Tab-separated table of C-alpha atoms in Angstrom:
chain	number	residue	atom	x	y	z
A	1	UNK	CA	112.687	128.979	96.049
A	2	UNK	CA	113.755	130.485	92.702
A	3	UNK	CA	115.626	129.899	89.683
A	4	UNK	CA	116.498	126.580	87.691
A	5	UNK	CA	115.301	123.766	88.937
A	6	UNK	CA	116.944	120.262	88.666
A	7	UNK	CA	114.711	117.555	87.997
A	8	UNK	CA	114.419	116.365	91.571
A	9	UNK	CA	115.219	112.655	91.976
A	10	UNK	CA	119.215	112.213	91.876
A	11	UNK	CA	119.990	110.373	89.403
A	12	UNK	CA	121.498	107.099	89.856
A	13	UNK	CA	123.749	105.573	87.059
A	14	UNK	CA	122.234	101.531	87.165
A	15	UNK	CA	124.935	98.939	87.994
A	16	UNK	CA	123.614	96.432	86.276
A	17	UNK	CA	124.773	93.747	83.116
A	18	UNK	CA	124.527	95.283	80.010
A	19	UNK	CA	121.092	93.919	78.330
A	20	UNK	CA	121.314	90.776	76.592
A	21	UNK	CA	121.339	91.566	72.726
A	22	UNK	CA	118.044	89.824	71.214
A	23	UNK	CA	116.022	90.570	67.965
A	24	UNK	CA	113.320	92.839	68.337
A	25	UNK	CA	109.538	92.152	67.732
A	26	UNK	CA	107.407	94.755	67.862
A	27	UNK	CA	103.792	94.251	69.373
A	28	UNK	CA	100.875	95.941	67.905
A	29	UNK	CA	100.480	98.897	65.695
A	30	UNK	CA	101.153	102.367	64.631
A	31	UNK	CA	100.455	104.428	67.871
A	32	UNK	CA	99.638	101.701	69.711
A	33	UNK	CA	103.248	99.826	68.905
A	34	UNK	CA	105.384	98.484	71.935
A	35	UNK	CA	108.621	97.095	70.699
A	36	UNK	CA	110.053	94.374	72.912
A	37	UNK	CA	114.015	93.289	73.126
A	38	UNK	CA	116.551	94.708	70.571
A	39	UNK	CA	117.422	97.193	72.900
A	40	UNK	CA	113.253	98.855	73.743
A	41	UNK	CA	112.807	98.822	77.423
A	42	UNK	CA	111.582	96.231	79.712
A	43	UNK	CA	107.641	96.552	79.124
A	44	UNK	CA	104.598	95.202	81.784
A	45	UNK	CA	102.090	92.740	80.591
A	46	UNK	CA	98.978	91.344	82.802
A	47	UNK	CA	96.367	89.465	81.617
A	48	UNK	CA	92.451	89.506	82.044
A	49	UNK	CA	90.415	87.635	84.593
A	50	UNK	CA	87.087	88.700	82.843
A	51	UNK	CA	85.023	86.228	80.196
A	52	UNK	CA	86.628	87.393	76.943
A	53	UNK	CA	83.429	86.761	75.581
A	54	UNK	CA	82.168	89.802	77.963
A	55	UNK	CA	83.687	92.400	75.594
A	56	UNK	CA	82.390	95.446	77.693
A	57	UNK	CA	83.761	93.659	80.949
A	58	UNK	CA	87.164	92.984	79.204
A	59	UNK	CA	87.297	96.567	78.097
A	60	UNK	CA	86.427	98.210	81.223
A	61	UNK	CA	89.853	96.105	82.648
A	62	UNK	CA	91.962	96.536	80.068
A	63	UNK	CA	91.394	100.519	80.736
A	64	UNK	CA	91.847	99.711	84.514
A	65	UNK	CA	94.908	97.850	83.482
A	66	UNK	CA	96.385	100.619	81.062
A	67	UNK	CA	95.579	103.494	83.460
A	68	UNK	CA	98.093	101.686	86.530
A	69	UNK	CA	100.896	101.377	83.634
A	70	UNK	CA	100.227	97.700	81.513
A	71	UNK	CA	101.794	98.275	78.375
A	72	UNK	CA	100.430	94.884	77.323
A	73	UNK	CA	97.298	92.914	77.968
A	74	UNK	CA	96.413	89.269	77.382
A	75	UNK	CA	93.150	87.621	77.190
A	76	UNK	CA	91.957	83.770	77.089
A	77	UNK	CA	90.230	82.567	73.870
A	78	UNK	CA	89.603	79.188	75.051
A	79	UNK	CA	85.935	78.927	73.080
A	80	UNK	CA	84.530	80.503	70.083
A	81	UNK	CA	82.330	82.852	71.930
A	82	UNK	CA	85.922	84.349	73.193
A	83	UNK	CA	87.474	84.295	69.965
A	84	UNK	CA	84.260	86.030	68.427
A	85	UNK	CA	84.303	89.323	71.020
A	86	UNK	CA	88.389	89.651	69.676
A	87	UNK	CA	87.443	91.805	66.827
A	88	UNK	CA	85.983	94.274	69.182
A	89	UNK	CA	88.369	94.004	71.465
A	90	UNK	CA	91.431	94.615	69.554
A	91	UNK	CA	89.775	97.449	68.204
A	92	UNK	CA	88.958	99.229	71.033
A	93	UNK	CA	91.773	98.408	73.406
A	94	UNK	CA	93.818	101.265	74.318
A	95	UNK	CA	96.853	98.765	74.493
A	96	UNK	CA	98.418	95.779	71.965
A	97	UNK	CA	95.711	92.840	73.013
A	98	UNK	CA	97.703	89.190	73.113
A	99	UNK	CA	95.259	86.314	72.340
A	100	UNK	CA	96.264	83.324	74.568
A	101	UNK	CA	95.320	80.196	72.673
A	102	UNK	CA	96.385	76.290	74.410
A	103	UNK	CA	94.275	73.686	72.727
A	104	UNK	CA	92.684	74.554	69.523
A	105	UNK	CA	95.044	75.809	66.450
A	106	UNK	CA	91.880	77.915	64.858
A	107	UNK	CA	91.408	80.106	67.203
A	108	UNK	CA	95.055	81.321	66.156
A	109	UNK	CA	93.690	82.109	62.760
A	110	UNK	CA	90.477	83.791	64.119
A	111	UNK	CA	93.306	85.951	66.276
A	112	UNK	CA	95.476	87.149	63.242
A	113	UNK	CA	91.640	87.668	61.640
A	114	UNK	CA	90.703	90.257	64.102
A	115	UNK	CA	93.737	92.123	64.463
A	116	UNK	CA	95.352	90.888	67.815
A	117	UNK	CA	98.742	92.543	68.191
A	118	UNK	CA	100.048	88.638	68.932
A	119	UNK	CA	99.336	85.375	69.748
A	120	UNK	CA	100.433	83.244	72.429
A	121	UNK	CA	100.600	79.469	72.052
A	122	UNK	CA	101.241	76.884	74.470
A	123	UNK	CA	103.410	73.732	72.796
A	124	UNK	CA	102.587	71.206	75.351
A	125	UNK	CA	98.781	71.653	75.468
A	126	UNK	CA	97.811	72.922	71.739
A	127	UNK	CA	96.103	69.752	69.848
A	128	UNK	CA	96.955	69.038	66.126
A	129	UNK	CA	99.438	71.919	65.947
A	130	UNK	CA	102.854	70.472	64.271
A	131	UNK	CA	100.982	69.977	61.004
A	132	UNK	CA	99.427	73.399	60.942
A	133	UNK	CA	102.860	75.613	61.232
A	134	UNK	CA	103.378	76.385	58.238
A	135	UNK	CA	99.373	77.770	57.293
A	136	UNK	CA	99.743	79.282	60.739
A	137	UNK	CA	103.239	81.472	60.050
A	138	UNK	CA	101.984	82.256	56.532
A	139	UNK	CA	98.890	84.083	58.313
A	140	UNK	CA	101.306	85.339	61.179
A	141	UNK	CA	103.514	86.837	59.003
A	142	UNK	CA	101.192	88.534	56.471
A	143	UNK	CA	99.441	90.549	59.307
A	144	UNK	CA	102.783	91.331	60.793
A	145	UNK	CA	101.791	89.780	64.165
A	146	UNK	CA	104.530	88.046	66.124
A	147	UNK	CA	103.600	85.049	68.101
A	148	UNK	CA	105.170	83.737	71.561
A	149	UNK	CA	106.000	80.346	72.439
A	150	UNK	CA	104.834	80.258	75.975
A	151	UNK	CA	106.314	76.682	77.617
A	152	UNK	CA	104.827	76.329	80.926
A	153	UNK	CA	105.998	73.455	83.455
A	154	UNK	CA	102.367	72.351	84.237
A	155	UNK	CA	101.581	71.953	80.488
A	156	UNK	CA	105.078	70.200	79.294
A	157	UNK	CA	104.073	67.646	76.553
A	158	UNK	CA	104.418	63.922	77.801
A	159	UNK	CA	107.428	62.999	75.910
A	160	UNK	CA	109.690	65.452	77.368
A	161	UNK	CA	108.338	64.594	80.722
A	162	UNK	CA	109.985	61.302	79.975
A	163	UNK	CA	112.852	62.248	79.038
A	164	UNK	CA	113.868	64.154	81.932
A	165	UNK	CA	111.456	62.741	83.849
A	166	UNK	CA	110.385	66.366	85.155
A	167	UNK	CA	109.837	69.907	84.338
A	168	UNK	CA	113.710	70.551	84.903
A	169	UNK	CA	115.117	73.747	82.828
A	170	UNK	CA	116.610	71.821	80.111
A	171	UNK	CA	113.325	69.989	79.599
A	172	UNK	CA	110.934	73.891	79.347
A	173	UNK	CA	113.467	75.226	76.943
A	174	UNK	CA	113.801	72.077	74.783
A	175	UNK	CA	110.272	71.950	74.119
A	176	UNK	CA	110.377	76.361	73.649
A	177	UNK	CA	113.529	75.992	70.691
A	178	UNK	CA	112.306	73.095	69.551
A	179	UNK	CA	108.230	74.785	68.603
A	180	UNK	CA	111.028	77.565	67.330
A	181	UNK	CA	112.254	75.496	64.751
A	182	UNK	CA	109.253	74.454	63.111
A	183	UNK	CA	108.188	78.094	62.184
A	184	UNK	CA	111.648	79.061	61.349
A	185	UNK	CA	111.784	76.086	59.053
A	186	UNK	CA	109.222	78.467	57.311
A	187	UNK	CA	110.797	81.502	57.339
A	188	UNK	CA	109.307	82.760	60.513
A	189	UNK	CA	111.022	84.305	63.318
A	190	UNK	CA	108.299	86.839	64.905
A	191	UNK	CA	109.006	85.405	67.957
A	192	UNK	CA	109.416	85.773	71.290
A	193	UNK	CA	109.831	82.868	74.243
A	194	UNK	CA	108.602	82.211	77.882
A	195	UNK	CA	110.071	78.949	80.033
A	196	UNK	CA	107.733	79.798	82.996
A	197	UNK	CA	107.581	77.567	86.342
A	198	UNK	CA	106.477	78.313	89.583
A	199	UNK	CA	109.776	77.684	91.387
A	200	UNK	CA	112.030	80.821	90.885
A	201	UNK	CA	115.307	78.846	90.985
A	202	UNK	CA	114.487	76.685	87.802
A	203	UNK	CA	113.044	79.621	86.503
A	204	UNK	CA	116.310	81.806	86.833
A	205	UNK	CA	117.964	78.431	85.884
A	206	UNK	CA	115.974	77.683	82.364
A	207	UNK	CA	115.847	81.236	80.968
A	208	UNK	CA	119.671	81.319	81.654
A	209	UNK	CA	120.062	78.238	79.328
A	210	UNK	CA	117.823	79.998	76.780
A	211	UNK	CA	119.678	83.272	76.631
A	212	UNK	CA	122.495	81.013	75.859
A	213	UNK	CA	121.119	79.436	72.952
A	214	UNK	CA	118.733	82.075	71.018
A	215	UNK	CA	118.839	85.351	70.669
A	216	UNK	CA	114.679	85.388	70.985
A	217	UNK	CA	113.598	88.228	73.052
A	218	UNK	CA	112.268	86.750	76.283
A	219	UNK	CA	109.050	87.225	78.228
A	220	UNK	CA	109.666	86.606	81.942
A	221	UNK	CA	107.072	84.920	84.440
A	222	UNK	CA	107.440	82.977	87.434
A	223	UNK	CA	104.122	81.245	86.744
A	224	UNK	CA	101.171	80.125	89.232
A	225	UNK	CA	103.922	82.239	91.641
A	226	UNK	CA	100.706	82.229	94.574
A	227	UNK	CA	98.973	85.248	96.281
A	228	UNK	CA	99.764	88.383	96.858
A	229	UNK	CA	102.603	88.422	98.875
A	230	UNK	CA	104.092	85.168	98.285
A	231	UNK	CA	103.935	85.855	94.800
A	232	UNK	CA	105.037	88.914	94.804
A	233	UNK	CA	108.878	87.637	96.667
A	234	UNK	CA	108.936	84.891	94.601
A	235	UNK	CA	108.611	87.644	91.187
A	236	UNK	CA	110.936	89.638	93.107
A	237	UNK	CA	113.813	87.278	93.652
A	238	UNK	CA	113.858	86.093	90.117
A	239	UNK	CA	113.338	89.098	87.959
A	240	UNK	CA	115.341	90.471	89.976
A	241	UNK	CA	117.995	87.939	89.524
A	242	UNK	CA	117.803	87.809	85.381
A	243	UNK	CA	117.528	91.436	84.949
A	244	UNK	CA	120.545	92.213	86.972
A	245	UNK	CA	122.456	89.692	84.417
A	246	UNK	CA	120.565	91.725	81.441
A	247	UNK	CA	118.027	88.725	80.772
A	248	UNK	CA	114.350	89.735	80.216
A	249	UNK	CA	112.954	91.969	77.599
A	250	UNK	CA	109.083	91.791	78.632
A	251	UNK	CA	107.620	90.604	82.234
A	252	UNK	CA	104.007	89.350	83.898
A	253	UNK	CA	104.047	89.268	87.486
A	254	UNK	CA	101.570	86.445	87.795
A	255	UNK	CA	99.406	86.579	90.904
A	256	UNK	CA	96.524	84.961	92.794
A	257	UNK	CA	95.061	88.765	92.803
A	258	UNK	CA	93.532	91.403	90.565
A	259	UNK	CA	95.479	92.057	87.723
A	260	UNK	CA	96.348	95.662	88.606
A	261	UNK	CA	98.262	94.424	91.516
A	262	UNK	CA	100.246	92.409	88.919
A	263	UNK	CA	101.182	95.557	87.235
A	264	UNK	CA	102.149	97.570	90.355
A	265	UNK	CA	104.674	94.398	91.446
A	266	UNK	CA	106.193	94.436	87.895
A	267	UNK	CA	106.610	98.419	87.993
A	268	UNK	CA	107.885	98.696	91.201
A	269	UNK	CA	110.225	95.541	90.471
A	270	UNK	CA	111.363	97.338	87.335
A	271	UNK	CA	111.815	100.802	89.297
A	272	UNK	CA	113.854	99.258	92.166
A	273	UNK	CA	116.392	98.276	88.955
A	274	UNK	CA	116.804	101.690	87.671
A	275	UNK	CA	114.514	100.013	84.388
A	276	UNK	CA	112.078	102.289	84.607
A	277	UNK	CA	111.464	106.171	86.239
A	278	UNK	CA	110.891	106.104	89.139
A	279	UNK	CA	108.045	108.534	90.060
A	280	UNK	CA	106.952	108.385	94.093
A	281	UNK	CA	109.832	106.666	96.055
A	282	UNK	CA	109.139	106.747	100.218
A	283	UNK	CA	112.101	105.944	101.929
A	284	UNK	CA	111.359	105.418	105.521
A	285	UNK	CA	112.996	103.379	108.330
A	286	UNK	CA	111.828	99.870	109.452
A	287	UNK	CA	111.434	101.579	113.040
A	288	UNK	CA	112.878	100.330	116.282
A	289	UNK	CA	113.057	101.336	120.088
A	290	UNK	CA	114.595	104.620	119.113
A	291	UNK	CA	112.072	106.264	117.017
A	292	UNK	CA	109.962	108.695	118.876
A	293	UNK	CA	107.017	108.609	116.108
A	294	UNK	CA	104.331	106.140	114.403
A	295	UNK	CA	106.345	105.478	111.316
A	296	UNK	CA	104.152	103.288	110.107
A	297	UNK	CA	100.961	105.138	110.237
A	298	UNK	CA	102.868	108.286	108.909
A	299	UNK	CA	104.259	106.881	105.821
A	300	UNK	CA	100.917	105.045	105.116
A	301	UNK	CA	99.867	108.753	105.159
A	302	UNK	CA	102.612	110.295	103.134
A	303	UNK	CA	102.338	107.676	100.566
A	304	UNK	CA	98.320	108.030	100.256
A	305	UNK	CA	98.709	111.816	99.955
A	306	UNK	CA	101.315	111.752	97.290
A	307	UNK	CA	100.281	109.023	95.099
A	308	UNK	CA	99.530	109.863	91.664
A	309	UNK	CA	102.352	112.659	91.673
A	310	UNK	CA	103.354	113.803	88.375
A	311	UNK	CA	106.874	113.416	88.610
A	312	UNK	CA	110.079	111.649	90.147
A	313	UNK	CA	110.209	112.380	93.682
A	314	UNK	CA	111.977	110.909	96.718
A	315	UNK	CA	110.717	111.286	100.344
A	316	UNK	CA	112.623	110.828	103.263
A	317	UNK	CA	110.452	109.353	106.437
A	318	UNK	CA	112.618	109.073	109.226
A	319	UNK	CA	111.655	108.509	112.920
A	320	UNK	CA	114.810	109.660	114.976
A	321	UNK	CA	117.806	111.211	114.908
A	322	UNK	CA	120.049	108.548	114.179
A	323	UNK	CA	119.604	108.089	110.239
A	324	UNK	CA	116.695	111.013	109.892
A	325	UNK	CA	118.582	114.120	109.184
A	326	UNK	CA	120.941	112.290	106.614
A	327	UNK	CA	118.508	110.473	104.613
A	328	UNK	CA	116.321	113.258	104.527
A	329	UNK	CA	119.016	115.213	102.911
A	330	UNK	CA	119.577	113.021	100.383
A	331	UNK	CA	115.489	113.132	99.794
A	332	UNK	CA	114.139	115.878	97.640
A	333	UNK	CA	111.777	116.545	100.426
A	334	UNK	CA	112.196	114.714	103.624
A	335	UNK	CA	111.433	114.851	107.923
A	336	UNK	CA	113.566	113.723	110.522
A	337	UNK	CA	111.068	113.264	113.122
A	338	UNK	CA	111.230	113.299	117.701
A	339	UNK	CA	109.650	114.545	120.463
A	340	UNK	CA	106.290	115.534	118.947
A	341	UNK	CA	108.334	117.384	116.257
A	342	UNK	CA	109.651	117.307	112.511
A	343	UNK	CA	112.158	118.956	110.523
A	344	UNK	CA	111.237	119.338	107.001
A	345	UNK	CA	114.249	119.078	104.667
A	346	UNK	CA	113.866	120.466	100.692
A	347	UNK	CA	116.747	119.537	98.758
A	348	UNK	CA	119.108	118.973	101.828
A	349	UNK	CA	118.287	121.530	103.890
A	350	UNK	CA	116.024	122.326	106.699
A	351	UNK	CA	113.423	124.837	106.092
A	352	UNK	CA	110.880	124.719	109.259
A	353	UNK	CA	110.004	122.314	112.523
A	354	UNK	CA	106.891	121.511	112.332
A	355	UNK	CA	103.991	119.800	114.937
A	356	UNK	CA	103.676	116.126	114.318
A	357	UNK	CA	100.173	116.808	113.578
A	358	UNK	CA	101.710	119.274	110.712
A	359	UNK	CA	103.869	116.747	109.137
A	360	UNK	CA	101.800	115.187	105.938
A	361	UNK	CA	100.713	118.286	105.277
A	362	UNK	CA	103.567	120.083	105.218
A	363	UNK	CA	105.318	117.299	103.058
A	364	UNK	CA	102.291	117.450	100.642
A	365	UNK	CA	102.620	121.517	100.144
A	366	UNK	CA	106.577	121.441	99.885
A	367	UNK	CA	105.399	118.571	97.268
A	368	UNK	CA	103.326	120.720	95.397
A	369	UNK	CA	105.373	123.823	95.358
A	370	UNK	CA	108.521	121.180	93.584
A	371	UNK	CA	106.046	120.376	91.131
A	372	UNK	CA	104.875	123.862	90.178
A	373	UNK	CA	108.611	125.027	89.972
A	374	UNK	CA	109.190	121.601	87.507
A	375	UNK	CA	106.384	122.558	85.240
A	376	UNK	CA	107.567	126.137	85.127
A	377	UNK	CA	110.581	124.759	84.010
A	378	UNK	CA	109.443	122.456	81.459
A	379	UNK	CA	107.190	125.237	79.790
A	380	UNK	CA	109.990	127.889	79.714
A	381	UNK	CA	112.516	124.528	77.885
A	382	UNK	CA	109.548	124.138	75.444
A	383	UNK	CA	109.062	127.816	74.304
């Protein structure tokens, strides 16, 4: 194989609603930056599950966090001890560190003190917080950190919960706009929003109203969405749902599981929308009477030997003859398997049979030789 080489995923023009048009905010600083809305793409957020207060614990998660793709990382300050370790780590962070403050307004202050890239507040649970907007934006604004009001249906304050007698989506973005308008009756708009609740449909439901009636950039989050599978559907369905219409500017996948698994849920649900590159794509059948091969076991295996691959890459698993040969031609690198056997297809066509035994392998070296050609390529652009 010789000569130019295209990049090798085909690339697929998203059908999807223009984004919503927001303001942009921009989270953190200098080379650690991440704008979000106005146009910046979609970016991943998790949160710690460590004591804050454990700086070297936090750290060694927040680098666990960065290295699967969080672009974003928040971290509970709900005592002093917590809001003491921030200086360190907001310094030492590799990524824009969110403080995530609910019931006392100083920690805020102590936040913006030692350089958090934002603050999150909570309007339903933070105590004595009205009277303190104004102190609060002048401190906001002077460090340049933006602050999100995070509305979350467990935590709506009592006199909404009156008024519409439940969490309903009028009710979570009510209480977001109206925590909005006190700091813009200061001259602050650093914001961004969140109307989270743990049922997807008045989740999909409330930040629809919102879109409708700011032009905030949005943070999306189905919250207390469950374990790890249930969780992840839930995410699914309704990120799915509001960044199809062009709703969304930031997500956290939020899950009953380690916080890397949260970030591999929100990249692959960003991936599947043509939000983000895609890097290692396995298509593979579902399997059925007809396939003559352990799908399942082989793309467990392909998938295991290719993960980490430095670039976009689509591989075709197939199992029979039926659908095989044509979606491994549509692959960059693909087998069509039966009878003990595999054809290997690079770029759409075949280029060997192979034992069964010979498959992964095979894959993994046609794999390698793709990427060799790609960096060849990129060197010779770049001299």
């Amino acid at each position: 194989m010789t000569g130019t080489v295209a990049l090798p995923i085909p690339t697929v023009t998203p059908r999807l609603r223009a984004r919503r048009a927001t303001r942009q905010i921009v989270v953190g600083h200098e080379e650690r930056a991440v704008p979000v809305g106005g146009g910046a793409p979609v970016s991943i957020q998790s949160m710690t599950t460590t004591l804050t207060a454990d700086v070297n614990a936090t750290l060694q998660q927040i680098a666990e966090l960065t290295a699967s793709g969080c672009q974003i990382v928040r971290v509970a300050v709900p005592s002093q001890d917590d809001a003491d370790a921030l200086p360190a780590i907001a310094a030492k962070s590799p990524i824009p560190v969110i403080a995530d403050i609910h019931f006392q307004p100083k920690y805020v202050f102590a936040a913006i003190d030692a350089g958090c890239a934002a603050v999150r507040v909570n309007p339903g649970n933070i105590r004595r917080f009205d009277d303190r907007v104004k102190e609060i934006a002048r401190a906001a604004s002077d460090a340049a950190v933006p602050i999100r009001i995070g509305v979350n249906a467990g935590s709506l304050d009592d006199r909404l919960l009156r008024k519409y007698g439940k969490a309903t989506p009028e009710a979570l973005v009510e209480s977001a706009l109206w925590e909005c308008s006190l700091f813009e009756e200061h001259g602050f708009q650093d914001i961004k929003i969140s109307v989270k609740h743990h049922d997807p449909v008045v989740m999909i439901n409330a930040y629809r109203l919102l879109s409708e009636k700011c032009d905030y950039p949005l943070h999306l989050g189905v919250t207390e969405a469950g374990p790890a599978f249930q969780g992840t559907v839930k995410s699914a369905v309704a990120f799915g749902a509001l960044l199809a219409e062009g709703i969304g500017d930031t997500v956290r996948v939020s899950l009953s599981a380690p916080p890397v698994e949260e970030v591999k849920v929100a990249t692959a649900i960003l991936q599947s929308l043509g939000l983000k590159e895609r890097r290692l794509e396995i298509v593979s059948c579902p399997s059925c009477g007809r396939a003559q091969v352990d799908v399942y076991r082989l793309a467990e295996q392909v998938t295991a030997a290719l993960d980490g691959f430095p670039y976009p890459l689509r591989v075709a698993v197939m199992g029979c003859v039926v659908n095989g040969p044509g979606e491994a031609r549509e692959a960059d690198i693909g087998v069509a398997s039966g009878n003990g056997k595999g054809q290997i297809f690079v770029r759409g066509e075949v280029i060997k049979t192979v034992p069964e035994s010979r498959i992964v392998e095979t894959l993994v070296e046609e794999a390698m030789k793709l990427a060799e050609e790609l960096q060849l390529t990129g060197e010779e652009k770049s001299s």
